[in-house]
């Protein structure tokens, strides 16, 4: 398949996906109209620069990566959504001229970095409180999740399942080809940059140090071969 055709197909699939992932009911949520429109537009851009895979949420990964999930959940990034709630992170908010009493959990400007895949295929959508399914779905995409660093999982999760079921060896390249990202400094800097109200132009980001304190517990990989 030529890459051009693959790209067109990815766009077509995303088009269908968006219709499925965002039922009309989300469009009537108090604040939901604009984000749904935004999703459609940014989805095309995401297909361009992220090969068009969809986000599935951190719970999907938990099944097979319990240790990483458990240790991630207690990091600040694992709780980054709560920071947007009124009264939370009072000191930081005061220091950076944010309104401590304001609810930022519906603010698109913040959700971009404090949720998984906001505005992208399968990513976070502001839930309609009357629609339990949309609330559950959103919960699973809150904070900086597994896929914020490892990339949208819709396809590589299927390959990992097959690798687990057959107990075969794998090379990481086959996962990269279906959306598993190499985690590096550039990935962190998609959020750790001065677009954040708490980061100033010129603030340093020490990748090795931050990686050690900010991600999760690491386990040896047994089925991977070089
Ligand atoms: C999707 C956006 C996003 C990505 C990608 C991301 N971060 Fe973060 N990070 C955040 C946010 C938001 C916070 C603040 C969490 C909070 O306290 O609410 C944070 C906080 C942290 C903290 C805790 C900061 C502190 O002051 O204690 C560390 C450490 C960190 N990140 C490291 C990393 C590293 C290393 C990477 C890349 C491997 C990375 N982050 C990728 C958004 C991101
Ligand atoms: C470009 C990505 C980005 C955007 C947009 C963003 N944040 Fe963050 N936010 C971060 C990162 C990264 C950190 C962690 C900074 C660090 O520790 O170096 C952070 C940290 C914070 C903290 C400090 C948390 C703590 O534990 O002390 C608060 C509060 C915060 N963000 C609130 C907001 C609010 C409110 C908005 C919207 C008005 C917002 N952020 C928009 C990336 C972002
Ligand atoms: C802030 C970025 C970040 C987040 C969030 C994150 N990871 Fe990772 N993950 C990493 C880094 C960095 C590595 C080490 C890879 C390297 O150094 O090349 C890693 C490695 C892994 C590995 C390889 C084995 C190991 O234990 O090191 C697995 C499996 C994994 N992550 C799963 C997850 C799961 C599941 C989640 C969500 C619960 C998650 N990750 C969330 C950054 C992240
Ligand atoms: C059905 C089980 C299953 C699910 C679900 C799953 N994984 Fe994995 N994953 C595996 C297996 C098996 C390996 C290889 C483990 C080994 O070699 O010991 C693996 C390896 C990894 C690695 C290391 C890749 C490498 O070689 O560097 C990362 C990163 C990872 N998974 C992230 C995720 C993320 C993120 C999710 C959720 C979006 C996820 N996985 C969901 C089974 C799964």
CSV table of N, CA and C and ligand atoms in Angstrom, one decimal, residues 75-84 89 110 112-117 143-145 148-149 181 183-192 196 198 205-215, ligand 1:
chain,number,residue,atom,x,y,z
A,75,UNK,N,1.8,9.3,40.4
A,75,UNK,CA,2.7,10.4,40.0
A,75,UNK,C,1.8,11.7,39.8
A,76,UNK,N,2.5,12.8,39.8
A,76,UNK,CA,1.7,14.0,39.5
A,76,UNK,C,1.1,14.0,38.2
A,77,UNK,N,1.8,13.4,37.2
A,77,UNK,CA,1.1,13.3,35.9
A,77,UNK,C,-0.1,12.4,35.8
A,78,UNK,N,0.0,11.4,36.7
A,78,UNK,CA,-1.2,10.5,36.8
A,78,UNK,C,-2.4,11.2,37.4
A,79,UNK,N,-2.2,12.3,38.0
A,79,UNK,CA,-3.3,13.1,38.7
A,79,UNK,C,-3.4,14.5,38.1
A,80,UNK,N,-2.9,14.7,36.9
A,80,UNK,CA,-2.8,16.1,36.4
A,80,UNK,C,-4.2,16.7,36.1
A,81,UNK,N,-5.2,15.8,36.0
A,81,UNK,CA,-6.6,16.4,35.8
A,81,UNK,C,-7.1,17.0,37.0
A,82,UNK,N,-6.8,16.4,38.2
A,82,UNK,CA,-7.3,16.9,39.5
A,82,UNK,C,-6.8,18.3,39.7
A,83,UNK,N,-5.6,18.6,39.2
A,83,UNK,CA,-5.0,19.9,39.4
A,83,UNK,C,-5.9,21.0,38.8
A,84,UNK,N,-6.7,20.7,37.9
A,84,UNK,CA,-7.6,21.7,37.2
A,84,UNK,C,-8.8,22.0,38.0
A,89,UNK,N,-3.9,22.5,44.0
A,89,UNK,CA,-2.6,23.1,43.7
A,89,UNK,C,-2.6,24.6,43.9
A,110,UNK,N,-6.5,24.2,28.9
A,110,UNK,CA,-5.8,23.4,29.8
A,110,UNK,C,-5.9,21.9,29.5
A,112,UNK,N,-5.8,20.3,26.8
A,112,UNK,CA,-4.7,19.9,25.8
A,112,UNK,C,-3.5,19.2,26.5
A,113,UNK,N,-3.1,19.6,27.6
A,113,UNK,CA,-1.9,19.0,28.3
A,113,UNK,C,-2.3,18.3,29.5
A,114,UNK,N,-3.5,18.4,30.1
A,114,UNK,CA,-3.8,17.7,31.3
A,114,UNK,C,-4.7,16.5,31.1
A,115,UNK,N,-4.9,16.1,29.8
A,115,UNK,CA,-5.7,14.9,29.5
A,115,UNK,C,-5.0,14.2,28.4
A,116,UNK,N,-5.5,13.0,28.0
A,116,UNK,CA,-5.0,12.2,26.9
A,116,UNK,C,-5.7,12.6,25.6
A,117,UNK,N,-4.9,13.1,24.7
A,117,UNK,CA,-5.4,13.2,23.3
A,117,UNK,C,-6.5,14.1,23.1
A,143,UNK,N,-6.0,13.2,32.9
A,143,UNK,CA,-4.6,13.3,33.3
A,143,UNK,C,-3.6,12.9,32.1
A,144,UNK,N,-2.3,12.9,32.4
A,144,UNK,CA,-1.3,12.5,31.4
A,144,UNK,C,-1.2,11.0,31.5
A,145,UNK,N,-1.8,10.3,30.5
A,145,UNK,CA,-1.9,8.9,30.6
A,145,UNK,C,-0.8,8.2,29.8
A,148,UNK,N,-0.2,9.3,26.4
A,148,UNK,CA,0.4,10.7,26.2
A,148,UNK,C,1.9,10.5,25.9
A,149,UNK,N,2.5,9.5,26.4
A,149,UNK,CA,3.9,9.3,26.1
A,149,UNK,C,4.1,8.2,25.1
A,181,UNK,N,5.2,4.9,20.1
A,181,UNK,CA,6.2,6.0,20.0
A,181,UNK,C,7.4,5.6,20.7
A,183,UNK,N,9.8,7.0,23.3
A,183,UNK,CA,9.6,8.1,24.3
A,183,UNK,C,11.0,8.8,24.4
A,184,UNK,N,11.0,10.0,24.1
A,184,UNK,CA,12.2,10.8,24.1
A,184,UNK,C,11.9,12.2,24.6
A,185,UNK,N,12.9,13.1,24.7
A,185,UNK,CA,12.7,14.4,25.2
A,185,UNK,C,11.7,15.2,24.4
A,186,UNK,N,11.6,15.0,23.1
A,186,UNK,CA,10.7,15.8,22.3
A,186,UNK,C,9.2,15.4,22.7
A,187,UNK,N,9.0,14.2,23.1
A,187,UNK,CA,7.6,13.8,23.5
A,187,UNK,C,7.2,14.6,24.7
A,188,UNK,N,8.2,14.7,25.7
A,188,UNK,CA,7.9,15.4,26.9
A,188,UNK,C,7.6,16.9,26.6
A,189,UNK,N,8.4,17.4,25.7
A,189,UNK,CA,8.3,18.8,25.4
A,189,UNK,C,7.0,19.2,24.6
A,190,UNK,N,6.2,18.2,24.2
A,190,UNK,CA,4.9,18.6,23.6
A,190,UNK,C,4.1,19.3,24.7
A,191,UNK,N,4.3,19.0,25.9
A,191,UNK,CA,3.6,19.7,27.0
A,191,UNK,C,4.5,20.5,27.9
A,192,UNK,N,5.7,20.0,28.1
A,192,UNK,CA,6.7,20.8,29.0
A,192,UNK,C,7.3,21.9,28.2
A,196,UNK,N,2.5,26.3,28.6
A,196,UNK,CA,2.0,26.0,29.9
A,196,UNK,C,2.1,27.3,30.7
A,198,UNK,N,2.5,27.6,33.7
A,198,UNK,CA,3.4,27.5,34.9
A,198,UNK,C,4.8,27.4,34.4
A,205,UNK,N,14.5,22.0,31.1
A,205,UNK,CA,13.9,20.7,31.3
A,205,UNK,C,15.0,19.7,31.3
A,206,UNK,N,15.3,19.1,32.5
A,206,UNK,CA,16.3,18.1,32.6
A,206,UNK,C,15.7,16.7,32.4
A,207,UNK,N,15.9,16.3,31.1
A,207,UNK,CA,15.2,15.1,30.7
A,207,UNK,C,15.5,13.8,31.6
A,208,UNK,N,16.7,13.5,31.8
A,208,UNK,CA,17.1,12.3,32.5
A,208,UNK,C,16.5,12.4,33.9
A,209,UNK,N,16.6,13.5,34.6
A,209,UNK,CA,16.2,13.7,35.9
A,209,UNK,C,14.6,13.6,36.0
A,210,UNK,N,14.0,14.3,35.1
A,210,UNK,CA,12.5,14.3,35.0
A,210,UNK,C,12.0,12.9,34.7
A,211,UNK,N,12.7,12.2,33.8
A,211,UNK,CA,12.3,10.8,33.4
A,211,UNK,C,12.3,9.9,34.7
A,212,UNK,N,13.3,10.1,35.5
A,212,UNK,CA,13.5,9.2,36.6
A,212,UNK,C,12.4,9.5,37.6
A,213,UNK,N,11.9,10.7,37.8
A,213,UNK,CA,10.9,11.0,38.8
A,213,UNK,C,9.5,11.0,38.3
A,214,UNK,N,9.3,11.1,37.0
A,214,UNK,CA,8.0,11.4,36.5
A,214,UNK,C,7.2,10.3,35.8
A,215,UNK,N,7.7,9.2,35.5
A,215,UNK,CA,7.0,8.2,34.7
A,215,UNK,C,6.3,7.1,35.5
B,1,LIG,C1,0.4,15.3,27.6
B,1,LIG,C2,1.3,16.3,28.3
B,1,LIG,C3,2.6,15.8,29.0
B,1,LIG,C4,3.6,15.0,28.5
B,1,LIG,C5,3.6,14.3,27.1
B,1,LIG,C6,4.6,14.9,29.5
B,1,LIG,N1,4.2,15.6,30.6
B,1,LIG,FE1,5.1,15.7,32.4
B,1,LIG,N2,3.6,16.8,33.2
B,1,LIG,C7,2.5,17.3,32.5
B,1,LIG,C8,1.6,18.0,33.4
B,1,LIG,C9,0.3,18.6,33.0
B,1,LIG,C10,2.2,18.0,34.6
B,1,LIG,C11,1.7,18.6,35.9
B,1,LIG,C12,0.9,17.6,36.7
B,1,LIG,C13,0.2,18.2,37.8
B,1,LIG,O1,0.8,18.4,38.9
B,1,LIG,O2,-1.0,18.6,37.6
B,1,LIG,C14,3.5,17.3,34.5
B,1,LIG,C15,4.4,17.0,35.5
B,1,LIG,C16,5.6,16.3,35.4
B,1,LIG,C17,6.5,16.0,36.5
B,1,LIG,C18,6.3,16.4,37.9
B,1,LIG,C19,6.7,17.8,38.0
B,1,LIG,C20,7.0,18.3,39.4
B,1,LIG,O3,7.3,19.5,39.4
B,1,LIG,O4,7.0,17.5,40.3
B,1,LIG,C21,7.6,15.3,35.9
B,1,LIG,C22,8.8,14.9,36.7
B,1,LIG,C23,7.3,15.2,34.5
B,1,LIG,N3,6.1,15.8,34.2
B,1,LIG,C24,8.1,14.5,33.6
B,1,LIG,C25,7.8,14.3,32.3
B,1,LIG,C26,8.7,13.5,31.4
B,1,LIG,C27,10.0,13.0,31.7
B,1,LIG,C28,8.0,13.4,30.2
B,1,LIG,C29,8.4,12.7,28.9
B,1,LIG,C30,9.0,11.4,29.1
B,1,LIG,C31,6.7,14.1,30.4
B,1,LIG,N4,6.7,14.6,31.6
B,1,LIG,C32,5.7,14.1,29.4
B,1,LIG,C33,2.3,17.0,31.1
B,1,LIG,C34,3.0,16.2,30.3
